[in-house]
């Protein structure tokens, strides 16, 4: 009985959060769609700004659609960044070539794809039981990020991301995540 | 047993010392430094500022995003970290260039439509996770003067310098793991031509790969051929044992001697050390089995041979090329260490006997060497000095695939007039210095940053427009951002200053990837990309900064110097042999085939239009160091049958050692092998087949 209980407990236990487990969870994904509630607080914000966002990811393309309070969409495709707002769209030409912004785009691409190899290029990753804390490597172009905390559920799906930068804290609550393989 | 143990202990100590201090450098290009300190400083500083060091560049625009992502992953796995094409410029320093924006551009930036557009962009970015820092840009530079300046002067946002999107940049891992670089190169080559790539790592790995293969192939073949020759000539293993262990001592001593003077040893020098077997064979064979009755004459021959070899190597120390100096140090130390190694085995060496080979021969009159030398000298004067030129391509290995990538990126740099950048001395203003070059059509003026330099009245106008429009623009942006719940402390108008051409180029060099001006040796220089390199580059005082032209010029200069050193070594050998041989006919006999070979090379160079390179001169030094030995020993020993057999053995061994270098992949080794074989074979044949008649009166 004890043995059966032990085996049952082992079978029911949540998988441990490891790079391999996370990579296995996200490997082969062809797309991801998530509803996210984003809260920003910091120096530039008169009061905490909460916005509702729909994140869409396919290999090579990330769409960050802010539904409210001010609808706009940022599309990252390769090195190209496009802002769609108020019926018009603008290519962020010069802005996208800014090294800091290019680093941010790279980070967001890696984050949306859960590309640990790419993330490790810029960050040192510390693995906890249900969270990963990423701190930029010395000399990284991502000087605008101090720390990123990724919290995962028992199913190894991302639940929350907290991002600290010198001027603000961003908290992302993932409410619905759909992944197509 | 004691002797062998002592030798083994000495070898172990040498090996330990080498193992502790050994550091390898794979790219021979790094051995090259310009002699002129001003030119060297200008080149080094230009390269330091250059974004090409420690990075690889990959153009992957031709790939769909998914494939781009996969390639990025491959690069990341190999330790390559993507970095921005441009380093983040200091915003305050960038705004020092504000006066260089045309007043019209300032008006456009301050217009309501542009300001609303900029606000939309930045607010959208600020809405991204971690994007709040974008708001800081709006604070310090509300109008977007910085991005406009980057676009105007660095092509940022308009495709970068050189047209087309700038390549993606990846910082190389340190230390470089060749196996990983090989994987990356294979992945990139498989995607070519949709993907283009360049970087010093690829040259390093290809040269490493070529040298690794060459070391293995050449050493194995040399060993087998020498083994066969020795066994056939001596029928004893002891000579082979002495040669094998002695060459190990030579190698270790040579490497240690280099280490005394240099922190790093070039890999190609290591391959070159495989030729020590040839020098050592000569010393060992000629010192072995000396017949008691002919001891004095034989020793004259042996010391003629060893002395000329050492002289030939020693003059190379006077050269400036680190690579050649390392080869020279290794050769001298290796040869001396081998001779020291033989001391405890002198009785064994004395007891060795050689198989004699009956060789046909023709006894030449004593005037023949003089006639041959005179004819060769006259021929050399008639043919005239050959063209001396060394290009960088002859100096390092690159695969055909990498060659195509070099061509691709060279075309891109040429299109941006950055292929052949030179430093132009400018005692007055930079534009005055460049005007004559532009007038000759050598310089694409429109591609030079000075073409976009605004004169002081235009700068005044731009600054006036900035001051006039700044506050209004600031108010509008404040209204837009406040309505979004954002509070910003928008900066006031930049102070702005009227810039001279030198200030302008200096700031541009600081904020951009390329230096456009410099000062060295108390002189000022302005940098400019040329459409074509004039042949009288040095006479005009222009200093090449582009690697291709710089190294071509440097190598050609080193080749000429090595040519003079070769002649100096030749003269030193003549003096040395005059002292040791004391007979004009004998001395002329020694040099007759070498002079004929020199004429042959000069004629080949002139009539085929092939320039002589630095590798040819290195080869010539080896030819006189090796080939002179054959004739010197032959004539010193009165063409004795045993000595001629020894010459046949050493000659065949040298031809085998250098002949196998012709199978090398590395161009330096291949060319070196061909030169030495072509130079040594006629000398060998001459020494074996042509005998000098005895002097009247029986003097020998």
mmCIF file with all atom_site columns, N, CA, C and O in Angstrom, chain A residues 115-140:
data_model
loop_
_atom_site.group_PDB
_atom_site.id
_atom_site.type_symbol
_atom_site.label_atom_id
_atom_site.label_alt_id
_atom_site.label_comp_id
_atom_site.label_asym_id
_atom_site.label_entity_id
_atom_site.label_seq_id
_atom_site.pdbx_PDB_ins_code
_atom_site.Cartn_x
_atom_site.Cartn_y
_atom_site.Cartn_z
_atom_site.occupancy
_atom_site.B_iso_or_equiv
_atom_site.pdbx_formal_charge
_atom_site.auth_seq_id
_atom_site.auth_comp_id
_atom_site.auth_asym_id
_atom_site.auth_atom_id
_atom_site.pdbx_PDB_model_num
ATOM 1   N N  . UNK A 1 115 ? 12.649 31.103 -25.350 1.00 0.00 ? 115 UNK A N  1
ATOM 2   C CA . UNK A 1 115 ? 13.908 30.656 -25.927 1.00 0.00 ? 115 UNK A CA 1
ATOM 3   C C  . UNK A 1 115 ? 15.003 30.842 -24.874 1.00 0.00 ? 115 UNK A C  1
ATOM 4   O O  . UNK A 1 115 ? 15.603 31.907 -24.751 1.00 0.00 ? 115 UNK A O  1
ATOM 5   N N  . UNK A 1 116 ? 15.242 29.781 -24.110 1.00 0.00 ? 116 UNK A N  1
ATOM 6   C CA . UNK A 1 116 ? 16.187 29.883 -22.989 1.00 0.00 ? 116 UNK A CA 1
ATOM 7   C C  . UNK A 1 116 ? 17.600 30.147 -23.471 1.00 0.00 ? 116 UNK A C  1
ATOM 8   O O  . UNK A 1 116 ? 18.351 30.886 -22.840 1.00 0.00 ? 116 UNK A O  1
ATOM 9   N N  . UNK A 1 117 ? 17.972 29.559 -24.612 1.00 0.00 ? 117 UNK A N  1
ATOM 10  C CA . UNK A 1 117 ? 19.330 29.762 -25.129 1.00 0.00 ? 117 UNK A CA 1
ATOM 11  C C  . UNK A 1 117 ? 19.559 31.233 -25.421 1.00 0.00 ? 117 UNK A C  1
ATOM 12  O O  . UNK A 1 117 ? 20.592 31.794 -25.049 1.00 0.00 ? 117 UNK A O  1
ATOM 13  N N  . UNK A 1 118 ? 18.565 31.851 -26.088 1.00 0.00 ? 118 UNK A N  1
ATOM 14  C CA . UNK A 1 118 ? 18.717 33.276 -26.414 1.00 0.00 ? 118 UNK A CA 1
ATOM 15  C C  . UNK A 1 118 ? 18.695 34.120 -25.141 1.00 0.00 ? 118 UNK A C  1
ATOM 16  O O  . UNK A 1 118 ? 19.467 35.074 -25.014 1.00 0.00 ? 118 UNK A O  1
ATOM 17  N N  . UNK A 1 119 ? 17.816 33.745 -24.207 1.00 0.00 ? 119 UNK A N  1
ATOM 18  C CA . UNK A 1 119 ? 17.752 34.506 -22.948 1.00 0.00 ? 119 UNK A CA 1
ATOM 19  C C  . UNK A 1 119 ? 19.083 34.431 -22.201 1.00 0.00 ? 119 UNK A C  1
ATOM 20  O O  . UNK A 1 119 ? 19.557 35.415 -21.643 1.00 0.00 ? 119 UNK A O  1
ATOM 21  N N  . UNK A 1 120 ? 19.680 33.236 -22.217 1.00 0.00 ? 120 UNK A N  1
ATOM 22  C CA . UNK A 1 120 ? 20.940 33.064 -21.500 1.00 0.00 ? 120 UNK A CA 1
ATOM 23  C C  . UNK A 1 120 ? 22.069 33.859 -22.129 1.00 0.00 ? 120 UNK A C  1
ATOM 24  O O  . UNK A 1 120 ? 23.079 34.109 -21.477 1.00 0.00 ? 120 UNK A O  1
ATOM 25  N N  . UNK A 1 121 ? 21.895 34.246 -23.390 1.00 0.00 ? 121 UNK A N  1
ATOM 26  C CA . UNK A 1 121 ? 22.912 35.100 -24.019 1.00 0.00 ? 121 UNK A CA 1
ATOM 27  C C  . UNK A 1 121 ? 23.023 36.432 -23.316 1.00 0.00 ? 121 UNK A C  1
ATOM 28  O O  . UNK A 1 121 ? 24.107 37.001 -23.202 1.00 0.00 ? 121 UNK A O  1
ATOM 29  N N  . UNK A 1 122 ? 21.896 36.946 -22.834 1.00 0.00 ? 122 UNK A N  1
ATOM 30  C CA . UNK A 1 122 ? 21.890 38.265 -22.193 1.00 0.00 ? 122 UNK A CA 1
ATOM 31  C C  . UNK A 1 122 ? 21.759 38.191 -20.683 1.00 0.00 ? 122 UNK A C  1
ATOM 32  O O  . UNK A 1 122 ? 22.072 39.158 -19.996 1.00 0.00 ? 122 UNK A O  1
ATOM 33  N N  . UNK A 1 123 ? 21.258 37.062 -20.167 1.00 0.00 ? 123 UNK A N  1
ATOM 34  C CA . UNK A 1 123 ? 20.934 36.984 -18.731 1.00 0.00 ? 123 UNK A CA 1
ATOM 35  C C  . UNK A 1 123 ? 21.611 35.807 -18.039 1.00 0.00 ? 123 UNK A C  1
ATOM 36  O O  . UNK A 1 123 ? 21.879 34.773 -18.665 1.00 0.00 ? 123 UNK A O  1
ATOM 37  N N  . UNK A 1 124 ? 21.791 35.989 -16.751 1.00 0.00 ? 124 UNK A N  1
ATOM 38  C CA . UNK A 1 124 ? 22.161 34.850 -15.908 1.00 0.00 ? 124 UNK A CA 1
ATOM 39  C C  . UNK A 1 124 ? 20.844 34.359 -15.307 1.00 0.00 ? 124 UNK A C  1
ATOM 40  O O  . UNK A 1 124 ? 20.103 35.155 -14.718 1.00 0.00 ? 124 UNK A O  1
ATOM 41  N N  . UNK A 1 125 ? 20.553 33.082 -15.478 1.00 0.00 ? 125 UNK A N  1
ATOM 42  C CA . UNK A 1 125 ? 19.267 32.552 -15.003 1.00 0.00 ? 125 UNK A CA 1
ATOM 43  C C  . UNK A 1 125 ? 19.460 31.788 -13.691 1.00 0.00 ? 125 UNK A C  1
ATOM 44  O O  . UNK A 1 125 ? 20.351 30.944 -13.588 1.00 0.00 ? 125 UNK A O  1
ATOM 45  N N  . UNK A 1 126 ? 18.622 32.136 -12.700 1.00 0.00 ? 126 UNK A N  1
ATOM 46  C CA . UNK A 1 126 ? 18.654 31.405 -11.417 1.00 0.00 ? 126 UNK A CA 1
ATOM 47  C C  . UNK A 1 126 ? 17.331 30.652 -11.308 1.00 0.00 ? 126 UNK A C  1
ATOM 48  O O  . UNK A 1 126 ? 16.255 31.252 -11.427 1.00 0.00 ? 126 UNK A O  1
ATOM 49  N N  . UNK A 1 127 ? 17.425 29.348 -11.085 1.00 0.00 ? 127 UNK A N  1
ATOM 50  C CA . UNK A 1 127 ? 16.233 28.498 -11.114 1.00 0.00 ? 127 UNK A CA 1
ATOM 51  C C  . UNK A 1 127 ? 15.733 28.203 -9.699  1.00 0.00 ? 127 UNK A C  1
ATOM 52  O O  . UNK A 1 127 ? 16.484 27.701 -8.871  1.00 0.00 ? 127 UNK A O  1
ATOM 53  N N  . UNK A 1 128 ? 14.473 28.548 -9.442  1.00 0.00 ? 128 UNK A N  1
ATOM 54  C CA . UNK A 1 128 ? 13.836 28.224 -8.173  1.00 0.00 ? 128 UNK A CA 1
ATOM 55  C C  . UNK A 1 128 ? 12.847 27.097 -8.395  1.00 0.00 ? 128 UNK A C  1
ATOM 56  O O  . UNK A 1 128 ? 12.729 26.592 -9.517  1.00 0.00 ? 128 UNK A O  1
ATOM 57  N N  . UNK A 1 129 ? 12.078 26.697 -7.325  1.00 0.00 ? 129 UNK A N  1
ATOM 58  C CA . UNK A 1 129 ? 11.141 25.574 -7.474  1.00 0.00 ? 129 UNK A CA 1
ATOM 59  C C  . UNK A 1 129 ? 10.069 25.854 -8.541  1.00 0.00 ? 129 UNK A C  1
ATOM 60  O O  . UNK A 1 129 ? 9.720  24.978 -9.308  1.00 0.00 ? 129 UNK A O  1
ATOM 61  N N  . UNK A 1 130 ? 9.555  27.084 -8.563  1.00 0.00 ? 130 UNK A N  1
ATOM 62  C CA . UNK A 1 130 ? 8.516  27.420 -9.533  1.00 0.00 ? 130 UNK A CA 1
ATOM 63  C C  . UNK A 1 130 ? 8.779  28.764 -10.225 1.00 0.00 ? 130 UNK A C  1
ATOM 64  O O  . UNK A 1 130 ? 7.861  29.378 -10.765 1.00 0.00 ? 130 UNK A O  1
ATOM 65  N N  . UNK A 1 131 ? 10.014 29.222 -10.139 1.00 0.00 ? 131 UNK A N  1
ATOM 66  C CA . UNK A 1 131 ? 10.304 30.510 -10.779 1.00 0.00 ? 131 UNK A CA 1
ATOM 67  C C  . UNK A 1 131 ? 11.736 30.559 -11.303 1.00 0.00 ? 131 UNK A C  1
ATOM 68  O O  . UNK A 1 131 ? 12.607 29.808 -10.862 1.00 0.00 ? 131 UNK A O  1
ATOM 69  N N  . UNK A 1 132 ? 11.907 31.439 -12.270 1.00 0.00 ? 132 UNK A N  1
ATOM 70  C CA . UNK A 1 132 ? 13.245 31.680 -12.826 1.00 0.00 ? 132 UNK A CA 1
ATOM 71  C C  . UNK A 1 132 ? 13.507 33.174 -12.678 1.00 0.00 ? 132 UNK A C  1
ATOM 72  O O  . UNK A 1 132 ? 12.661 33.991 -13.051 1.00 0.00 ? 132 UNK A O  1
ATOM 73  N N  . UNK A 1 133 ? 14.659 33.506 -12.096 1.00 0.00 ? 133 UNK A N  1
ATOM 74  C CA . UNK A 1 133 ? 15.010 34.921 -11.969 1.00 0.00 ? 133 UNK A CA 1
ATOM 75  C C  . UNK A 1 133 ? 16.178 35.194 -12.908 1.00 0.00 ? 133 UNK A C  1
ATOM 76  O O  . UNK A 1 133 ? 17.213 34.529 -12.854 1.00 0.00 ? 133 UNK A O  1
ATOM 77  N N  . UNK A 1 134 ? 15.961 36.166 -13.802 1.00 0.00 ? 134 UNK A N  1
ATOM 78  C CA . UNK A 1 134 ? 16.987 36.492 -14.802 1.00 0.00 ? 134 UNK A CA 1
ATOM 79  C C  . UNK A 1 134 ? 17.580 37.857 -14.491 1.00 0.00 ? 134 UNK A C  1
ATOM 80  O O  . UNK A 1 134 ? 16.843 38.830 -14.326 1.00 0.00 ? 134 UNK A O  1
ATOM 81  N N  . UNK A 1 135 ? 18.910 37.903 -14.399 1.00 0.00 ? 135 UNK A N  1
ATOM 82  C CA . UNK A 1 135 ? 19.584 39.207 -14.211 1.00 0.00 ? 135 UNK A CA 1
ATOM 83  C C  . UNK A 1 135 ? 20.541 39.406 -15.372 1.00 0.00 ? 135 UNK A C  1
ATOM 84  O O  . UNK A 1 135 ? 21.224 38.464 -15.787 1.00 0.00 ? 135 UNK A O  1
ATOM 85  N N  . UNK A 1 136 ? 20.587 40.638 -15.921 1.00 0.00 ? 136 UNK A N  1
ATOM 86  C CA . UNK A 1 136 ? 21.430 40.855 -17.113 1.00 0.00 ? 136 UNK A CA 1
ATOM 87  C C  . UNK A 1 136 ? 22.897 40.546 -16.836 1.00 0.00 ? 136 UNK A C  1
ATOM 88  O O  . UNK A 1 136 ? 23.389 40.818 -15.743 1.00 0.00 ? 136 UNK A O  1
ATOM 89  N N  . UNK A 1 137 ? 23.537 39.976 -17.828 1.00 0.00 ? 137 UNK A N  1
ATOM 90  C CA . UNK A 1 137 ? 24.968 39.714 -17.715 1.00 0.00 ? 137 UNK A CA 1
ATOM 91  C C  . UNK A 1 137 ? 25.721 41.037 -17.734 1.00 0.00 ? 137 UNK A C  1
ATOM 92  O O  . UNK A 1 137 ? 25.242 42.007 -18.345 1.00 0.00 ? 137 UNK A O  1
ATOM 93  N N  . UNK A 1 138 ? 26.888 41.088 -17.085 1.00 0.00 ? 138 UNK A N  1
ATOM 94  C CA . UNK A 1 138 ? 27.660 42.334 -17.125 1.00 0.00 ? 138 UNK A CA 1
ATOM 95  C C  . UNK A 1 138 ? 27.997 42.699 -18.574 1.00 0.00 ? 138 UNK A C  1
ATOM 96  O O  . UNK A 1 138 ? 28.337 41.828 -19.363 1.00 0.00 ? 138 UNK A O  1
ATOM 97  N N  . UNK A 1 139 ? 27.826 43.968 -18.885 1.00 0.00 ? 139 UNK A N  1
ATOM 98  C CA . UNK A 1 139 ? 28.141 44.434 -20.244 1.00 0.00 ? 139 UNK A CA 1
ATOM 99  C C  . UNK A 1 139 ? 27.007 44.238 -21.221 1.00 0.00 ? 139 UNK A C  1
ATOM 100 O O  . UNK A 1 139 ? 27.120 44.574 -22.397 1.00 0.00 ? 139 UNK A O  1
ATOM 101 N N  . UNK A 1 140 ? 25.877 43.658 -20.756 1.00 0.00 ? 140 UNK A N  1
ATOM 102 C CA . UNK A 1 140 ? 24.750 43.436 -21.657 1.00 0.00 ? 140 UNK A CA 1
ATOM 103 C C  . UNK A 1 140 ? 24.144 44.774 -22.076 1.00 0.00 ? 140 UNK A C  1
ATOM 104 O O  . UNK A 1 140 ? 24.170 45.749 -21.328 1.00 0.00 ? 140 UNK A O  1
#
